[in-house]
Amino acid sequence: MSWLLKTPIELDRFEGIHGSDKITIRHRLKRHYFDDSYRINPHQRPNDKKLFKFWKNRSSIFKRINDGNIYLTDELWFSVTPENLAQFTANYVRQCLPDAKCIVDVFCGGGGNAIQFARLFNKVYGIDSNIDHLFCTYMNSECYDLAIKPKLLCGDWETSLKMLVNNSQDKPDCIFASPPWGGVDYLRKDTYDLEEHLQPAPLSKILRVFLSVTSNVILFLPRNSDLDQLSSITQELCGPDEKCKVVYVKDNGYMKGILAFWGKSFYDFSRFYPEQKDQASGESMDGKEGKEIEVKMGDLY
Ligand SMILES: C[S@@+](CC[C@H](N)C(=O)[O-])C[C@H]1O[C@@H](n2cnc3c(N)ncnc32)[C@H](O)[C@@H]1O
C-alpha cells in the first residue's frame, strides 16, 4: 500500500477531518487521485444522454475544460456555477467588500465559485458533504493556477460551518452559498417555494445560520424563487427595515437564476453598473423586485 503514502494530494488543504472519518476520507481522496476518477475527456460525450446538453455547453461551465484537466461527477455537470457567473459574483463581492479577507463557500460542489473567490480573496473555505465533489474542487483548483487555494471541509453544512467558526482564527467576512435546488424540475412550477423545495434545509433555516456568522450573505437561487417569501423571511430574521437585494443573472442570453444579497455593503448596485440601469426590472432592495444583468467576461476588472 505504499501508494497511500506517496500521493501528491496536499491533505492539509482538507481541514477539520478527524477520527475514523479522516482515514476514510483520505483513503477515498488517494484512490480518486490514483484512478484519476472524474477527469473529463472534453471530446467524449457523457454516457448519460441527459448530460449531453451540458457537455455541448461545457466551456461555459469551466472555460479551461477543453484542456482536459477538469473533473466533474455526473451531478456536477448540471450544478457547477458557470464560470462567467462565478467570476461576476466574486468580482462584485470584491468591489462591495474591499477589506474582506475570508469568504466561505458553503455547498462548494466542483469549485465553480470557490475558484473565482480564491482569485480575489486571501482566504477561501469550501464546504461540501460529498467527498467526490471536494476531490473535483481540489483538482479543478489545480488547473486554475491559483496563488491562494481553497481550504476544503467535508461534512454537513451546518456542523462544518460551526466547526470552522469555532476552530479557525479566520473570521468569515462573507458567506456565499449555492444550495441544491432539488433537481432539474425546479422550473415545473411558476413559483419556487424556498421553504419547501430548497435543500438541504428551508431558506429561513439556512439564512438564520449564515446570519449568525456574518451579516454579508449571498445565495444563488432559482430564477422563479418566490420573492414575497424572500421579503418576509428577510424581515422576520433581520427586522422590518432590512432589505435583501435581488439580481437576476443571465449568461449567454439565458436567465440562470437570482443572486440574493443580504448586508448593507451590497445595496448600491448602480454604483458599479450605471450602464445597466436600462435593463433594471425594478428598484430592487426589498426582495420584491430585482435588477437584471447580462453577465459578461471581464466585468468589474
Ligand atoms: C449546486 S451544488 C454547488 C455548486 C457549486 N457552487 C459549484 O460551482 O461547483 C450543491 C452542492 O451541495 C452539496 N450538498 C448537498 N447537501 C449538503 C449538505 N447537507 N451539507 C453540505 N453540502 C451539501 C452537494 O454535494 C453539491 O455539491
Coordinates of N, CA, C and O in Angstrom, one line a residue, residues 54 57-67 69-72 76-92 110-120 140-141 143-146 176 178 220 249-252 254 256 259 273 294-299 301:
F54 N -25.4 19.6 -21.4 CA -24.4 20.3 -20.6 C -23.0 20.2 -21.2 O -22.2 21.1 -21.2
N57 N -22.3 22.5 -24.0 CA -22.0 23.9 -23.5 C -20.9 23.9 -22.5 O -20.8 24.8 -21.6
R58 N -20.0 22.9 -22.5 CA -19.1 22.7 -21.4 C -18.1 23.8 -21.2 O -17.8 24.1 -20.0
S59 N -17.8 24.6 -22.2 CA -16.8 25.7 -22.0 C -17.5 26.8 -21.2 O -16.8 27.7 -20.8
S60 N -18.8 26.8 -21.1 CA -19.4 27.9 -20.2 C -19.3 27.4 -18.8 O -19.4 28.3 -17.9
I61 N -19.2 26.2 -18.5 CA -19.0 25.7 -17.1 C -17.6 26.0 -16.6 O -17.5 26.8 -15.6
F62 N -16.6 25.5 -17.3 CA -15.3 25.9 -17.0 C -14.6 26.2 -18.3 O -14.5 25.3 -19.2
K63 N -14.1 27.4 -18.5 CA -13.5 27.8 -19.8 C -12.3 26.9 -20.1 O -12.0 26.7 -21.3
R64 N -11.7 26.3 -19.1 CA -10.5 25.5 -19.4 C -10.8 24.0 -19.6 O -9.9 23.2 -19.7
I65 N -12.1 23.7 -19.7 CA -12.4 22.3 -19.8 C -11.8 21.6 -21.0 O -11.5 20.4 -20.9
N66 N -11.7 22.3 -22.1 CA -11.1 21.7 -23.3 C -9.7 21.3 -23.2 O -9.1 20.6 -24.1
D67 N -9.0 21.8 -22.1 CA -7.6 21.4 -21.9 C -7.5 20.0 -21.4 O -6.4 19.4 -21.3
N69 N -8.2 19.0 -18.2 CA -7.8 18.8 -16.8 C -8.9 19.2 -15.8 O -8.6 19.6 -14.6
I70 N -10.2 19.1 -16.2 CA -11.3 19.4 -15.3 C -12.0 18.1 -14.9 O -12.0 17.2 -15.7
Y71 N -12.4 18.1 -13.6 CA -13.0 16.9 -13.0 C -14.5 17.2 -12.6 O -14.7 18.2 -11.9
L72 N -15.4 16.4 -13.0 CA -16.8 16.5 -12.7 C -17.5 15.2 -12.4 O -17.2 14.2 -13.2
L76 N -22.3 17.1 -10.9 CA -21.7 18.4 -11.1 C -21.9 19.0 -12.5 O -21.9 20.2 -12.7
W77 N -22.1 18.1 -13.5 CA -22.3 18.7 -14.9 C -23.5 19.7 -14.8 O -23.4 20.7 -15.5
F78 N -24.5 19.5 -14.0 CA -25.6 20.4 -14.0 C -25.7 21.3 -12.8 O -26.6 22.1 -12.6
S79 N -24.7 21.2 -11.9 CA -24.8 22.0 -10.7 C -23.6 23.0 -10.5 O -23.7 23.9 -9.7
V80 N -22.6 22.9 -11.3 CA -21.5 23.9 -11.1 C -22.0 25.2 -11.7 O -22.7 25.3 -12.7
T81 N -21.6 26.3 -11.0 CA -22.0 27.6 -11.4 C -21.1 28.0 -12.6 O -19.9 27.8 -12.6
P82 N -21.8 28.4 -13.8 CA -21.0 28.7 -15.0 C -19.9 29.8 -14.6 O -20.1 30.7 -13.8
E83 N -18.8 29.6 -15.3 CA -17.6 30.5 -15.0 C -17.9 32.0 -15.0 O -17.5 32.7 -14.1
N84 N -18.6 32.4 -16.1 CA -18.8 33.9 -16.2 C -19.6 34.4 -15.0 O -19.3 35.4 -14.4
L85 N -20.5 33.6 -14.5 CA -21.4 34.0 -13.4 C -20.6 34.0 -12.1 O -20.7 34.9 -11.3
A86 N -19.8 32.9 -12.0 CA -19.0 32.8 -10.7 C -18.0 34.0 -10.7 O -17.7 34.5 -9.6
Q87 N -17.4 34.3 -11.9 CA -16.5 35.4 -11.9 C -17.1 36.8 -11.6 O -16.6 37.6 -10.8
F88 N -18.3 36.9 -12.2 CA -19.1 38.2 -11.9 C -19.3 38.3 -10.4 O -19.1 39.3 -9.8
T89 N -19.8 37.2 -9.7 CA -20.1 37.2 -8.3 C -18.9 37.6 -7.5 O -18.9 38.4 -6.6
A90 N -17.8 36.9 -7.8 CA -16.6 37.2 -7.0 C -16.1 38.6 -7.2 O -15.7 39.3 -6.2
N91 N -16.1 39.1 -8.4 CA -15.7 40.5 -8.6 C -16.6 41.5 -7.9 O -16.2 42.5 -7.4
Y92 N -17.9 41.2 -7.9 CA -18.9 42.1 -7.3 C -18.7 42.1 -5.8 O -18.7 43.2 -5.2
G110 N -18.2 21.5 -7.3 CA -17.0 21.3 -8.1 C -16.0 22.5 -8.1 O -15.1 22.5 -8.9
G111 N -16.4 23.5 -7.3 CA -15.4 24.6 -7.2 C -15.7 25.8 -8.1 O -14.9 26.7 -8.1
G112 N -16.8 25.8 -8.8 CA -17.0 26.9 -9.8 C -16.9 28.2 -9.1 O -16.2 29.1 -9.6
N113 N -17.6 28.4 -8.0 CA -17.5 29.7 -7.2 C -16.2 29.8 -6.4 O -15.5 30.8 -6.4
A114 N -15.8 28.7 -5.7 CA -14.7 28.8 -4.8 C -13.4 29.2 -5.6 O -12.6 30.0 -5.1
I115 N -13.3 28.7 -6.8 CA -12.1 29.0 -7.6 C -12.0 30.5 -7.9 O -11.0 31.2 -7.8
Q116 N -13.2 31.1 -8.3 CA -13.2 32.5 -8.6 C -13.0 33.4 -7.4 O -12.3 34.4 -7.4
F117 N -13.5 33.0 -6.2 CA -13.3 33.7 -5.0 C -11.8 33.6 -4.6 O -11.2 34.6 -4.2
A118 N -11.2 32.5 -4.9 CA -9.8 32.3 -4.5 C -8.8 33.2 -5.3 O -7.7 33.5 -4.9
R119 N -9.3 33.6 -6.5 CA -8.5 34.5 -7.3 C -8.4 35.9 -6.7 O -7.5 36.7 -7.0
L120 N -9.4 36.3 -5.8 CA -9.5 37.6 -5.3 C -9.4 37.8 -3.8 O -9.4 39.0 -3.4
N140 N -9.8 20.8 -9.8 CA -10.1 21.9 -10.6 C -9.3 23.2 -10.2 O -8.9 24.0 -11.0
S141 N -9.1 23.3 -8.9 CA -8.3 24.5 -8.4 C -6.9 24.4 -8.9 O -6.3 25.4 -9.2
C143 N -5.9 23.4 -11.7 CA -5.6 23.8 -13.1 C -6.0 25.3 -13.3 O -5.9 25.8 -14.5
Y144 N -6.3 26.0 -12.3 CA -6.6 27.5 -12.4 C -5.4 28.3 -11.9 O -5.6 29.5 -11.7
D145 N -4.3 27.7 -11.7 CA -3.0 28.5 -11.3 C -3.3 29.5 -10.2 O -3.0 30.6 -10.3
L146 N -3.9 29.0 -9.1 CA -4.3 30.0 -8.1 C -3.1 30.1 -7.1 O -2.5 29.2 -6.7
F176 N -21.0 32.8 0.9 CA -21.7 32.5 -0.4 C -22.2 31.1 -0.3 O -21.5 30.2 0.2
S178 N -24.6 28.2 -2.9 CA -25.4 27.8 -4.0 C -26.0 26.4 -3.6 O -25.5 25.4 -3.9
F220 N -27.3 31.8 -4.2 CA -27.7 31.7 -5.6 C -28.9 30.8 -5.7 O -28.9 29.6 -5.2
V249 N -29.6 37.1 -13.0 CA -28.3 37.0 -13.8 C -28.5 36.1 -15.0 O -29.1 35.0 -14.9
K250 N -28.1 36.7 -16.1 CA -28.2 36.0 -17.4 C -26.8 35.6 -17.9 O -25.8 36.4 -17.6
D251 N -26.7 34.5 -18.6 CA -25.4 34.2 -19.2 C -25.8 33.6 -20.6 O -26.7 32.8 -20.7
N252 N -25.1 34.1 -21.6 CA -25.4 33.6 -23.0 C -26.9 33.9 -23.3 O -27.5 33.1 -24.0
Y254 N -29.4 33.6 -21.4 CA -30.3 32.7 -20.7 C -30.3 33.0 -19.2 O -29.2 33.2 -18.6
K256 N -30.1 32.5 -15.7 CA -29.5 31.4 -14.9 C -30.1 31.3 -13.5 O -30.1 30.2 -12.9
L259 N -29.3 36.1 -7.8 CA -28.3 36.3 -6.6 C -29.0 37.1 -5.6 O -29.5 38.2 -5.9
Y273 N -22.7 49.4 -11.7 CA -23.2 49.1 -13.0 C -24.2 50.2 -13.5 O -25.3 49.9 -13.8
E294 N -26.9 41.1 -17.7 CA -26.2 40.1 -18.5 C -24.8 40.0 -18.0 O -24.1 41.0 -18.0
V295 N -24.4 38.8 -17.6 CA -23.0 38.7 -17.1 C -22.0 38.6 -18.2 O -22.2 37.8 -19.1
K296 N -21.0 39.4 -18.2 CA -20.0 39.3 -19.3 C -18.6 39.0 -18.7 O -18.3 39.3 -17.6
M297 N -17.8 38.4 -19.6 CA -16.4 38.2 -19.2 C -15.8 39.6 -18.9 O -16.0 40.6 -19.5
G298 N -15.0 39.6 -17.8 CA -14.2 40.8 -17.6 C -14.9 41.9 -16.8 O -14.4 43.0 -16.6
D299 N -16.2 41.7 -16.4 CA -16.9 42.6 -15.7 C -16.1 43.0 -14.4 O -15.6 42.2 -13.7
Y301 N -13.3 44.4 -13.8 CA -11.8 44.3 -13.5 C -11.3 45.7 -13.4 O -11.7 46.6 -13.9

